[in-house]
C-alpha positions as protocol buffer text, in pm:
chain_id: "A"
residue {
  index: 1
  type: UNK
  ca { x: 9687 y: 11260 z: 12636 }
}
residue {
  index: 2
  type: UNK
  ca { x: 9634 y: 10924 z: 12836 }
}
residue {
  index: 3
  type: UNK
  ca { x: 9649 y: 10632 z: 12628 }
}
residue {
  index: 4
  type: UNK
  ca { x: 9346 y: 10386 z: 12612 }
}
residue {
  index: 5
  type: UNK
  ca { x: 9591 y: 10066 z: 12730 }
}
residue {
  index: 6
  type: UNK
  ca { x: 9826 y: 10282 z: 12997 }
}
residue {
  index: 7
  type: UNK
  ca { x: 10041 y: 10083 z: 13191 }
}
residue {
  index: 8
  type: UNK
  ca { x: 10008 y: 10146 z: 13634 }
}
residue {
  index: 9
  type: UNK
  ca { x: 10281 y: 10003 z: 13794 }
}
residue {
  index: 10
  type: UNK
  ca { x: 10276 y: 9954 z: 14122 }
}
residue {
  index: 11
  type: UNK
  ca { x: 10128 y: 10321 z: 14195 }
}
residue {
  index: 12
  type: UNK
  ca { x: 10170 y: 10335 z: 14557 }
}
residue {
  index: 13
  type: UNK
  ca { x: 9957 y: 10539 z: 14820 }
}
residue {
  index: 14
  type: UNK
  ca { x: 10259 y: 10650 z: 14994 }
}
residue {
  index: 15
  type: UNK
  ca { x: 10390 y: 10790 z: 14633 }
}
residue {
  index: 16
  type: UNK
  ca { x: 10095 y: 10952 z: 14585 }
}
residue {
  index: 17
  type: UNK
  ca { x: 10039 y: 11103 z: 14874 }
}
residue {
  index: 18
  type: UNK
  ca { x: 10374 y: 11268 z: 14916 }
}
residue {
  index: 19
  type: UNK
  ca { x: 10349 y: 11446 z: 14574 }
}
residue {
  index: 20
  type: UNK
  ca { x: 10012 y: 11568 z: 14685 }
}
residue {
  index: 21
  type: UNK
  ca { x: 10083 y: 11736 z: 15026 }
}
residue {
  index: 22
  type: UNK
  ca { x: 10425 y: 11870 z: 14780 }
}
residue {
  index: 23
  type: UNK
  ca { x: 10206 y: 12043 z: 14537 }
}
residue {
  index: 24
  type: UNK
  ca { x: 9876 y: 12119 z: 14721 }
}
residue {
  index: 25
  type: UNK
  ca { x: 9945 y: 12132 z: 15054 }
}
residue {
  index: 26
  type: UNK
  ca { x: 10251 y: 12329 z: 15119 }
}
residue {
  index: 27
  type: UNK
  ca { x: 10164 y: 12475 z: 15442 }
}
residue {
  index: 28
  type: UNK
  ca { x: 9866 y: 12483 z: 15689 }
}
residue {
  index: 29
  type: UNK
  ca { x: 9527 y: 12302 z: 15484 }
}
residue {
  index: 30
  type: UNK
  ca { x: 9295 y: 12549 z: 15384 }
}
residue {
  index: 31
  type: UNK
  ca { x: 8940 y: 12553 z: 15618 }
}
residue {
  index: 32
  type: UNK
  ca { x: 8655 y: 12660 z: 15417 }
}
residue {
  index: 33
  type: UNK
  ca { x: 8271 y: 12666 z: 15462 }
}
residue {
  index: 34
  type: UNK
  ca { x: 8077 y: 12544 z: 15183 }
}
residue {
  index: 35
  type: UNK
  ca { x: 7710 y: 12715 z: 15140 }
}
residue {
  index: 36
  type: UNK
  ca { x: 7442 y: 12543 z: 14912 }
}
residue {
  index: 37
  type: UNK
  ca { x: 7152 y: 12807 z: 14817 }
}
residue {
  index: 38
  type: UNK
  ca { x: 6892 y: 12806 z: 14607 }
}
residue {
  index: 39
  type: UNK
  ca { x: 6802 y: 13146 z: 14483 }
}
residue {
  index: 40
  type: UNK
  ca { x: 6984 y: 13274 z: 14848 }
}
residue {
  index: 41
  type: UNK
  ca { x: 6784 y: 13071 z: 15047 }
}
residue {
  index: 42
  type: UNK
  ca { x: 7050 y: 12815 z: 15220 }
}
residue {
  index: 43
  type: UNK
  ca { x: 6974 y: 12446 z: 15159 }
}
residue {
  index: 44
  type: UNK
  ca { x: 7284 y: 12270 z: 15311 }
}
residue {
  index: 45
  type: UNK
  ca { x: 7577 y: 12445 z: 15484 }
}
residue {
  index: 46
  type: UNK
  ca { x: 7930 y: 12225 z: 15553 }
}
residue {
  index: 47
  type: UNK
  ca { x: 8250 y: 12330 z: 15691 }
}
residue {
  index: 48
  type: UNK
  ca { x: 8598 y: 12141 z: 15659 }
}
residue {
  index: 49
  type: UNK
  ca { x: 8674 y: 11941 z: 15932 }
}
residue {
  index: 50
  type: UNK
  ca { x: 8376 y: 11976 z: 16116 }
}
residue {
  index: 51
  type: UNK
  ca { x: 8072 y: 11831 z: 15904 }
}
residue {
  index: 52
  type: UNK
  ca { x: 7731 y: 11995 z: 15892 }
}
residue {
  index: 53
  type: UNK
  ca { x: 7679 y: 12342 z: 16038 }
}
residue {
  index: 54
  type: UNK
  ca { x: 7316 y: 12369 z: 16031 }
}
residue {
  index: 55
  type: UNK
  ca { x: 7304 y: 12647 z: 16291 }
}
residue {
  index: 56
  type: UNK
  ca { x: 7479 y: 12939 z: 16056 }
}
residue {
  index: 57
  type: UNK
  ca { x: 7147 y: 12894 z: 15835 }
}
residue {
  index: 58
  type: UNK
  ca { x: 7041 y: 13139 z: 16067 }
}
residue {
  index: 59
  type: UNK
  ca { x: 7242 y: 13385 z: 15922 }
}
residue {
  index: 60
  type: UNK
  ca { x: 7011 y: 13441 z: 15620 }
}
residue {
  index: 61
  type: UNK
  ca { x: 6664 y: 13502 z: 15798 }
}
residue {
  index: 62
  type: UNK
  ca { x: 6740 y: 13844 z: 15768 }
}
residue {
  index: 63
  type: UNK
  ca { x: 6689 y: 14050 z: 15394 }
}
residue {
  index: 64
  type: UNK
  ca { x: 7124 y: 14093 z: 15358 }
}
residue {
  index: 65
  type: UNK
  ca { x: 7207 y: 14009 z: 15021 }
}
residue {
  index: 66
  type: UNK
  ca { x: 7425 y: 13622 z: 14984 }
}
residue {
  index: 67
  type: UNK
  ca { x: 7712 y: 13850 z: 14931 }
}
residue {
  index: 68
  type: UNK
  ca { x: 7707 y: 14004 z: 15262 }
}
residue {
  index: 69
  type: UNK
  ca { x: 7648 y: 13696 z: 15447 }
}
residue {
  index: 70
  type: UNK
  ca { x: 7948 y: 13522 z: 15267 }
}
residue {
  index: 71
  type: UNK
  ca { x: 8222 y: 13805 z: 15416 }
}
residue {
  index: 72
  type: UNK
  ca { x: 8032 y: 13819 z: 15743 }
}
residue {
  index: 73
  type: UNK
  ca { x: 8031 y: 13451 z: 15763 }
}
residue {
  index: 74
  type: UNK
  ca { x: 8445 y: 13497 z: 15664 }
}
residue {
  index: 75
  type: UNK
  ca { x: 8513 y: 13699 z: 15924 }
}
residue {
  index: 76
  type: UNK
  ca { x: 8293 y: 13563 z: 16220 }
}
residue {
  index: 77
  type: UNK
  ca { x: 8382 y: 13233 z: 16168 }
}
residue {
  index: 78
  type: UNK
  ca { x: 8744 y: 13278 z: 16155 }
}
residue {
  index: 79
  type: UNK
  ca { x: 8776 y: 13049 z: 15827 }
}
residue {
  index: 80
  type: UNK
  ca { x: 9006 y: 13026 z: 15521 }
}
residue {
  index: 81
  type: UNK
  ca { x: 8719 y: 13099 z: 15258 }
}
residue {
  index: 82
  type: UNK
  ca { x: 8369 y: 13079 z: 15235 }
}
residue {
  index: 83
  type: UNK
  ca { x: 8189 y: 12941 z: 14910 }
}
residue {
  index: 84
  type: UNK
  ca { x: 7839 y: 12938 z: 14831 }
}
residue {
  index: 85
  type: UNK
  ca { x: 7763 y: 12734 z: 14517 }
}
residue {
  index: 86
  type: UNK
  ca { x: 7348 y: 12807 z: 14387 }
}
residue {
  index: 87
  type: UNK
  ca { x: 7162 y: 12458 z: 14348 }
}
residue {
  index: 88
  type: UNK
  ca { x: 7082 y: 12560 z: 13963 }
}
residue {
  index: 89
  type: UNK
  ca { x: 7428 y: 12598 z: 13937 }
}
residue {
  index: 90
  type: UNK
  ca { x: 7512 y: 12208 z: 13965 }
}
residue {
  index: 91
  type: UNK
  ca { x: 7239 y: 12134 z: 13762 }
}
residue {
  index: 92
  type: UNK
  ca { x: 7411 y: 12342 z: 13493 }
}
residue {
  index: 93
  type: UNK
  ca { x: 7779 y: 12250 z: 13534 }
}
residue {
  index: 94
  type: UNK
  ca { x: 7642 y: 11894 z: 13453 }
}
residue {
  index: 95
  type: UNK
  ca { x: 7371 y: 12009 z: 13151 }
}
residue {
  index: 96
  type: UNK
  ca { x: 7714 y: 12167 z: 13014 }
}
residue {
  index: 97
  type: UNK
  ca { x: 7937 y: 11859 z: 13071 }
}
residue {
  index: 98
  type: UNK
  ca { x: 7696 y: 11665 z: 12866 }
}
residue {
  index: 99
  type: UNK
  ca { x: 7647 y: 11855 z: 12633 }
}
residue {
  index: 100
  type: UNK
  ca { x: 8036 y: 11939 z: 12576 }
}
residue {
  index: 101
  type: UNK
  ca { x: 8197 y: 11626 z: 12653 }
}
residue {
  index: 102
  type: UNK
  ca { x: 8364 y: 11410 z: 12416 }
}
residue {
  index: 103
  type: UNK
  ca { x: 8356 y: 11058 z: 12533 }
}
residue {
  index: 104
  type: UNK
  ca { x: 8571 y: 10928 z: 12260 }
}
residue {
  index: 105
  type: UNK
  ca { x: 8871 y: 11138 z: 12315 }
}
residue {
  index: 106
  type: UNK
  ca { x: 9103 y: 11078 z: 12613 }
}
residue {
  index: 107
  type: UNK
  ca { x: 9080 y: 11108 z: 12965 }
}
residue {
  index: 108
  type: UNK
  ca { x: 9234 y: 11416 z: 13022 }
}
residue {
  index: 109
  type: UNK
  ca { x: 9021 y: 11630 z: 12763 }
}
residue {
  index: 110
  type: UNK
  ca { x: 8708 y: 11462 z: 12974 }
}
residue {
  index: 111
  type: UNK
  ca { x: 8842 y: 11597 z: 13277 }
}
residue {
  index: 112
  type: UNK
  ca { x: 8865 y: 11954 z: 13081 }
}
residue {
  index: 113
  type: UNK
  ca { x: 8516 y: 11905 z: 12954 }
}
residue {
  index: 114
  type: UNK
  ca { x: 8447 y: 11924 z: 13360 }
}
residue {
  index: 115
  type: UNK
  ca { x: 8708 y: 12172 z: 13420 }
}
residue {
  index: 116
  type: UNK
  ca { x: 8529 y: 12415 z: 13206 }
}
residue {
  index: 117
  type: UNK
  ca { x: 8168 y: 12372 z: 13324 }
}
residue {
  index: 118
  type: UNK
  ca { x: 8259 y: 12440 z: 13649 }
}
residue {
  index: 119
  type: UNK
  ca { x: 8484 y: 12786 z: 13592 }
}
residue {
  index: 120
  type: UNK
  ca { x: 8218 y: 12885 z: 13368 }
}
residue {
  index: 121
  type: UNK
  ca { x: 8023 y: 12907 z: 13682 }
}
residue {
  index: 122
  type: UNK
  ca { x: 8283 y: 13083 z: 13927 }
}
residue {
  index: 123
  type: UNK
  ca { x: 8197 y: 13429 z: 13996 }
}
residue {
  index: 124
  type: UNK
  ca { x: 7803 y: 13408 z: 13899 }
}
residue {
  index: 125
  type: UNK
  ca { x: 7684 y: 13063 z: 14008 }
}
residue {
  index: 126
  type: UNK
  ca { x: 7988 y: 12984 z: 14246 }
}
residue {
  index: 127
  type: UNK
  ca { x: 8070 y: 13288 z: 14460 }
}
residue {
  index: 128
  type: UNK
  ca { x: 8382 y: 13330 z: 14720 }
}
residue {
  index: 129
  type: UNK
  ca { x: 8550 y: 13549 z: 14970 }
}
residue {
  index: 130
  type: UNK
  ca { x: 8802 y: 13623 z: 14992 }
}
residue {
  index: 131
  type: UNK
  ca { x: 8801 y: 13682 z: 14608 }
}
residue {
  index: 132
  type: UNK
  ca { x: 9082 y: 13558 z: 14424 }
}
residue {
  index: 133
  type: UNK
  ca { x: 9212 y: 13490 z: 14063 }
}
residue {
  index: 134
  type: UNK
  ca { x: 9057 y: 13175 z: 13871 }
}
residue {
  index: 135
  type: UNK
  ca { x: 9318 y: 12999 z: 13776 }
}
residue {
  index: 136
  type: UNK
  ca { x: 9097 y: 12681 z: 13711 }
}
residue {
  index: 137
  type: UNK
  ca { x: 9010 y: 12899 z: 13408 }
}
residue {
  index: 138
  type: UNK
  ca { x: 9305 y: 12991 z: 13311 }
}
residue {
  index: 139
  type: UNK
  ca { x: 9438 y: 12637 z: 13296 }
}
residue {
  index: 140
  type: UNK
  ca { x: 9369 y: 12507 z: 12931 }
}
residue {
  index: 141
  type: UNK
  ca { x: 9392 y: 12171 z: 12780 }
}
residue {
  index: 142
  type: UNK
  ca { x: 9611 y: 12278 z: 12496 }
}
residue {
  index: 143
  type: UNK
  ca { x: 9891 y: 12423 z: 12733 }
}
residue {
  index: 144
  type: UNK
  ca { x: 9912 y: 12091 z: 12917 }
}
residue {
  index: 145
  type: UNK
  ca { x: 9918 y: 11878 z: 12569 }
}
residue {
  index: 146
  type: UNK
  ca { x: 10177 y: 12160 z: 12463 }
}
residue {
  index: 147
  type: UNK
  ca { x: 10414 y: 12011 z: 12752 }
}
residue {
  index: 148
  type: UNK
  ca { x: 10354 y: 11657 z: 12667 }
}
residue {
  index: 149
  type: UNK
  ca { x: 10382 y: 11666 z: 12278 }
}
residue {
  index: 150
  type: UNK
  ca { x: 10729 y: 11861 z: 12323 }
}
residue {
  index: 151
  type: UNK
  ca { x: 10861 y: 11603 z: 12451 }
}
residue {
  index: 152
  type: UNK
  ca { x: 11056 y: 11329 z: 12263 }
}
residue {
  index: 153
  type: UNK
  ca { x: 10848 y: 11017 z: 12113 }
}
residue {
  index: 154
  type: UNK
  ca { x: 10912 y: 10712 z: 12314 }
}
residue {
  index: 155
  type: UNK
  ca { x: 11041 y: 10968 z: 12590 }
}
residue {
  index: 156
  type: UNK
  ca { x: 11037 y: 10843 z: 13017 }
}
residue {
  index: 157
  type: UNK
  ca { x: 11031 y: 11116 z: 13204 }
}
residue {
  index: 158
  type: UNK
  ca { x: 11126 y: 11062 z: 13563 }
}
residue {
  index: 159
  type: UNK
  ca { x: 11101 y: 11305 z: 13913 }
}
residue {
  index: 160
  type: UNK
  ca { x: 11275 y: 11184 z: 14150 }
}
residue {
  index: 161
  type: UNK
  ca { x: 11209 y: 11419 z: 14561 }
}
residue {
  index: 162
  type: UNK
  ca { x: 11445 y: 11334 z: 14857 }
}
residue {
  index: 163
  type: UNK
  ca { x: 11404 y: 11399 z: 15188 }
}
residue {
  index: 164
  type: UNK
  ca { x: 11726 y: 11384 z: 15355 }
}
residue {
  index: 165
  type: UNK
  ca { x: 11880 y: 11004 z: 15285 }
}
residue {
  index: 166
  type: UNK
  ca { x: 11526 y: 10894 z: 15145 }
}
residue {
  index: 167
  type: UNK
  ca { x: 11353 y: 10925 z: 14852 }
}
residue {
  index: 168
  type: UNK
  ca { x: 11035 y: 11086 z: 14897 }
}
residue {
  index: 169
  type: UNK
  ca { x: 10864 y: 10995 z: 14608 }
}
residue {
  index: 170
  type: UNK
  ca { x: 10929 y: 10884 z: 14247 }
}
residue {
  index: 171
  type: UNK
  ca { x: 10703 y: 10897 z: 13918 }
}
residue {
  index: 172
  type: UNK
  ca { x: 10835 y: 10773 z: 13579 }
}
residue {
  index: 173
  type: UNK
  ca { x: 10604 y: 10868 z: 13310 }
}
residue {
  index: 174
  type: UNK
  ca { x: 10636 y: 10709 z: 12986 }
}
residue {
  index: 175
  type: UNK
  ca { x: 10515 y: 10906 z: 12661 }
}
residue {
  index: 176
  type: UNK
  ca { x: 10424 y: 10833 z: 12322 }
}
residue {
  index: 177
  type: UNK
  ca { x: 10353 y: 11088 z: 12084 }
}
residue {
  index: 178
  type: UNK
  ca { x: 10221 y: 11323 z: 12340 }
}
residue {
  index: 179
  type: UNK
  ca { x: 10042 y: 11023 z: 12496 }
}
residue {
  index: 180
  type: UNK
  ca { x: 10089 y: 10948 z: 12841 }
}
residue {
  index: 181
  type: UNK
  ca { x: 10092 y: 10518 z: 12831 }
}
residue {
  index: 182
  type: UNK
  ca { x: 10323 y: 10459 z: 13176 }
}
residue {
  index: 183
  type: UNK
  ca { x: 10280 y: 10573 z: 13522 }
}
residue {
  index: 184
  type: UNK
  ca { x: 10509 y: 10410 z: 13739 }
}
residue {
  index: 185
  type: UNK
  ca { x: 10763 y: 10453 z: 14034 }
}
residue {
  index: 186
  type: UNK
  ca { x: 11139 y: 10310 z: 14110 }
}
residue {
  index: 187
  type: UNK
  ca { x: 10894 y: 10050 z: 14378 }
}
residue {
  index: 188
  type: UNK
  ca { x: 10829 y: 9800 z: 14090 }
}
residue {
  index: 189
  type: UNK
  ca { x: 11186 y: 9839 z: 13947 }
}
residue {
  index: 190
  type: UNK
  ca { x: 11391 y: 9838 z: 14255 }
}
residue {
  index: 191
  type: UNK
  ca { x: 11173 y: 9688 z: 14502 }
}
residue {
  index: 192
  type: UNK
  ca { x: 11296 y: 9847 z: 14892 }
}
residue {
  index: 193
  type: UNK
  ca { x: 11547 y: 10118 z: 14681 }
}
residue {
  index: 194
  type: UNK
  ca { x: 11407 y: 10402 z: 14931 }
}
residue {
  index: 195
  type: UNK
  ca { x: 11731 y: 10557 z: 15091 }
}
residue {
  index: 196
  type: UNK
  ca { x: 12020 y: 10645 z: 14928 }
}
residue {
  index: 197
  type: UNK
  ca { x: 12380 y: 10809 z: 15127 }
}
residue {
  index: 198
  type: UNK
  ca { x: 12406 y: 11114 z: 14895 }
}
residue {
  index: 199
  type: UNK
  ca { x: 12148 y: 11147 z: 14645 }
}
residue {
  index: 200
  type: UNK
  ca { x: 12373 y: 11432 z: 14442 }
}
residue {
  index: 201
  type: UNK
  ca { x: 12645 y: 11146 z: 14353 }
}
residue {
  index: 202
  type: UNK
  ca { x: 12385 y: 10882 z: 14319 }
}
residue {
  index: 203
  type: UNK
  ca { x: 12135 y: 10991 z: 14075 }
}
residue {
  index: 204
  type: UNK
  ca { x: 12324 y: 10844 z: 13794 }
}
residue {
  index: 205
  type: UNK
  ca { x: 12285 y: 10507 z: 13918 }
}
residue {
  index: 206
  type: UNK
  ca { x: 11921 y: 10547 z: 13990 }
}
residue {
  index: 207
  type: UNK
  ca { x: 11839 y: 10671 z: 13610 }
}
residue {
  index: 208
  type: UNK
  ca { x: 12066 y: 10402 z: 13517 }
}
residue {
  index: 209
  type: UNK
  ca { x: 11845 y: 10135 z: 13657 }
}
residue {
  index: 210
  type: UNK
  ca { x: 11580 y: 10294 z: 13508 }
}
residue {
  index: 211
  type: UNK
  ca { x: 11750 y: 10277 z: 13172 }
}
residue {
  index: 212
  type: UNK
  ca { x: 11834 y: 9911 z: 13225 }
}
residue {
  index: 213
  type: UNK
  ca { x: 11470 y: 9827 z: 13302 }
}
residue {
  index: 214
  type: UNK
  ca { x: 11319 y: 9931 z: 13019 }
}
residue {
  index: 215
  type: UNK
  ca { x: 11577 y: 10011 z: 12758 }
}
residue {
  index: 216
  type: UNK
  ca { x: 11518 y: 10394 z: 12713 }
}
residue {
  index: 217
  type: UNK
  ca { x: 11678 y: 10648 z: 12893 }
}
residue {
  index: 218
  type: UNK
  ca { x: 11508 y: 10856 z: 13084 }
}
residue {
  index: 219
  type: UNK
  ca { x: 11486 y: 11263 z: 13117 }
}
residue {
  index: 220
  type: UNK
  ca { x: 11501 y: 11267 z: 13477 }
}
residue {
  index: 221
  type: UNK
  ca { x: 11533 y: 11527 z: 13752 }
}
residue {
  index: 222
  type: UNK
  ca { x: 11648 y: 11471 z: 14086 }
}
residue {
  index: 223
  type: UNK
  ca { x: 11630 y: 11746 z: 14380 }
}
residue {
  index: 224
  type: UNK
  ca { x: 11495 y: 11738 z: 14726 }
}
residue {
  index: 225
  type: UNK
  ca { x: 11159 y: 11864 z: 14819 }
}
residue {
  index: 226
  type: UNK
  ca { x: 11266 y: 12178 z: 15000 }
}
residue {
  index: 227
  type: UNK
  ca { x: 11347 y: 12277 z: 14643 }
}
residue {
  index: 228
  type: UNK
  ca { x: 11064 y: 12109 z: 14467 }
}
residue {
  index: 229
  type: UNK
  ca { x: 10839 y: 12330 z: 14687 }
}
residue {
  index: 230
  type: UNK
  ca { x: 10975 y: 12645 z: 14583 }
}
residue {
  index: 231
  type: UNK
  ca { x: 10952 y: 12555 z: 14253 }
}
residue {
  index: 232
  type: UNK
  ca { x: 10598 y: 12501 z: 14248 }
}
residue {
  index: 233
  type: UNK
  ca { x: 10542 y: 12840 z: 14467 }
}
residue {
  index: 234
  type: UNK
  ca { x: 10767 y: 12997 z: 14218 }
}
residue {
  index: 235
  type: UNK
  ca { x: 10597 y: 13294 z: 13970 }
}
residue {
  index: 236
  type: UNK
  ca { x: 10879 y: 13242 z: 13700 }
}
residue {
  index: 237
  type: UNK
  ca { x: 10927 y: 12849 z: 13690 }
}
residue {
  index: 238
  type: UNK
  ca { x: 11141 y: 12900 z: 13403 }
}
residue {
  index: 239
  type: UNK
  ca { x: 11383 y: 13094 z: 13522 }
}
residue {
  index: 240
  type: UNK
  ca { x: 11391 y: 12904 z: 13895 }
}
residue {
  index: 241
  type: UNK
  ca { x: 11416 y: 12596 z: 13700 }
}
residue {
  index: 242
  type: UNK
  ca { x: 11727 y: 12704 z: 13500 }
}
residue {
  index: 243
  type: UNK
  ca { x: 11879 y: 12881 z: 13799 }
}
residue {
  index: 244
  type: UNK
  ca { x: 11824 y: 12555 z: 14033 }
}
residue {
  index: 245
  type: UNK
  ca { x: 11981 y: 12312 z: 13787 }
}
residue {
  index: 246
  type: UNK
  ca { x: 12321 y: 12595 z: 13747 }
}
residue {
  index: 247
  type: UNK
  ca { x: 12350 y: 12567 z: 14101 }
}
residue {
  index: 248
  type: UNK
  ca { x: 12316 y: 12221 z: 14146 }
}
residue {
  index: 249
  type: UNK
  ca { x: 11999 y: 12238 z: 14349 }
}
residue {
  index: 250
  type: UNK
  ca { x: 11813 y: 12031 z: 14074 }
}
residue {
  index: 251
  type: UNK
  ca { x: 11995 y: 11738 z: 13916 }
}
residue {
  index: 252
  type: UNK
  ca { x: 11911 y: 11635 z: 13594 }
}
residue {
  index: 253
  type: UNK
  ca { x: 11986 y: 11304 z: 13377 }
}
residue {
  index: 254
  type: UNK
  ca { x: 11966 y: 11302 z: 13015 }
}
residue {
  index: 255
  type: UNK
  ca { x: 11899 y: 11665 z: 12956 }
}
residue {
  index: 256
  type: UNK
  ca { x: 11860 y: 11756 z: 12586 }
}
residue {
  index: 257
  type: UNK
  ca { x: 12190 y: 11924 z: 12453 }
}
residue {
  index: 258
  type: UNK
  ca { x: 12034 y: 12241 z: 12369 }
}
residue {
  index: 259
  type: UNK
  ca { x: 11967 y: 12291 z: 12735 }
}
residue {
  index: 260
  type: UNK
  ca { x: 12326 y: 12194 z: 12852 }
}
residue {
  index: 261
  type: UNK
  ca { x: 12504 y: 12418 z: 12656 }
}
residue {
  index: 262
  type: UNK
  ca { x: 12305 y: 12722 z: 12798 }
}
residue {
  index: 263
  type: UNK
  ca { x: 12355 y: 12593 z: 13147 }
}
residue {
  index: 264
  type: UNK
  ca { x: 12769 y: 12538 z: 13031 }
}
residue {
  index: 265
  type: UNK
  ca { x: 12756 y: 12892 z: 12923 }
}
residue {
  index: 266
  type: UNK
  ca { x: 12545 y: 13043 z: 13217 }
}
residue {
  index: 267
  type: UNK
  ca { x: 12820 y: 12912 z: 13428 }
}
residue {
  index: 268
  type: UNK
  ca { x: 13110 y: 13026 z: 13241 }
}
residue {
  index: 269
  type: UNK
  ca { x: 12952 y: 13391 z: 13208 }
}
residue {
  index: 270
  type: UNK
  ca { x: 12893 y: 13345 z: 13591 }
}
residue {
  index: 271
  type: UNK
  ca { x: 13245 y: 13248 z: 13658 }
}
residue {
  index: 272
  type: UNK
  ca { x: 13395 y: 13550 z: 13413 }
}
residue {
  index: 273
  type: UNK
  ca { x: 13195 y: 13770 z: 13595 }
}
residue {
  index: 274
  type: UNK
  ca { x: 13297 y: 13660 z: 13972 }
}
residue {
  index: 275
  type: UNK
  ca { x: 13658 y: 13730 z: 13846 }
}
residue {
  index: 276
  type: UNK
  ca { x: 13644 y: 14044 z: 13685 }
}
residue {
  index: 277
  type: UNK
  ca { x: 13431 y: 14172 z: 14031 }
}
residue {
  index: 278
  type: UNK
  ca { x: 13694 y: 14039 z: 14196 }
}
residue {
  index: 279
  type: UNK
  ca { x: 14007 y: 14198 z: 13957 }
}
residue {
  index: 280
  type: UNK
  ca { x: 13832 y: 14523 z: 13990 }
}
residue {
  index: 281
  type: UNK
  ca { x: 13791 y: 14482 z: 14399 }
}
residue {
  index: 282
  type: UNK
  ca { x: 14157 y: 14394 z: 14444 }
}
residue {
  index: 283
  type: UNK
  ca { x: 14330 y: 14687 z: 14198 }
}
């Protein structure tokens, strides 16, 4: 799904760091302590933010099984979560990697290789309280190349988050056949493009630059990151997504016909049905 010879462009930290805190870091950061056992018996014990925290080894001179140490250890400490990983655990996330990996194929399926190793381990090797669902696991290779492949060949797909006057951050992603061969932002088109006076009026000059620079016109959405946050917190993206573009919340550039004319007619039923509310309200 990445291409052997993909093209960075001027991939900036500031870019990347915005999109980050947007999708992973919506609210207050997570603080977690991080057990290392071997067979129960703790080997190295870390904590986020703080470093080492040799003194909770303490905890386990007792006979309380690793289970009951973990939610004591939740609940005394006052942390997010508490993990505790088993030393032959590593050992076999990377005997499985090895073993499963194809070097040959593309970047992304290497990452899944790793993906899988380690979710194969949650719940038996890697243990956590609070529990919660595994949706490492439930993330598969196939879905993502799904998304990619449906788009057009020779497609750019651009995202495009405001905050306020400026733009937050920017990606333009070209693909190829469900290969990803461009990652770039509007920095190495428009060098110093960051503000903009109303960014609802504007977008159509900022995909047109886009479309100038490298001839293809580009399936872009535009919205601020209020909304883009929601989006991602959403449980039925689908259905936020269609109801954020109707009311204008997400912009889009280029959408493919199929999708306008449901938008066209989701605001036409929308509008019949305001009236008749309001012929029935006022007889």
């Amino acid at each position: 799904m990445i291409g052997e010879d993909i093209r960075i462009m001027d991939w900036g930290v500031v870019q990347w760091n915005n999109l980050y805190h947007a999708l992973f870091r919506r609210g207050k950061p997570e603080t977690a302590i991080i057990i290392i056992h071997d067979s129960g018996v703790p080997l190295k014990i870390v904590q986020t933010g703080q470093g080492s925290r040799p003194e909770l080894k303490d905890r386990f001179a007792d006979d309380r099984r690793l289970k009951d140490v973990v939610k004591a250890m939740h609940h005394e400490e006052g942390v997010d979560r508490v993990y505790a990983i088993s030393y032959p655990a590593i050992r076999r996330i990377f005997t499985r990697f090895e073993s499963t990996v194809d070097f040959d194929a593309n970047y992304i399926k290497q990452l899944f290789s790793l993906k899988d190793a380690i979710s194969s381990e949650i719940g038996t090797g890697i243990c956590q309280y609070p529990d919660s669902s595994n949706w490492l696991s439930n993330l598969e290779y196939k879905t993502v190349k799904k998304i990619l492949s449906s788009a057009p060949d020779d497609a750019l797909v651009m995202l495009t988050i405001f905050s306020g006057h400026d733009i937050w951050t920017n990606w333009i992603i070209g693909i190829e056949g469900g290969t990803i061969n461009l990652i770039t932002t509007l920095d190495a088109i428009k060098p110093g493009a960051r503000s903009v006076v109303d960014w609802r009026r504007e977008y159509h000059q900022i995909a047109g630059s886009v479309k100038r620079h490298f001839g293809v016109k580009p399936l872009a959405f535009f919205m601020d990151h209020e909304t883009f946050r929601e989006l991602i917190e959403s449980r039925e993206k689908p259905r936020f997504f269609r109801d954020a573009l109707y009311r204008r919340k997400i912009m889009s550039k280029a959408l493919p016909i199929k999708y306008r004319i449901l938008l066209f007619l989701q605001r036409v039923f929308g509008w019949l049905s305001g009236n008749r509310r309001g012929g029935m309200d006022g007889s």
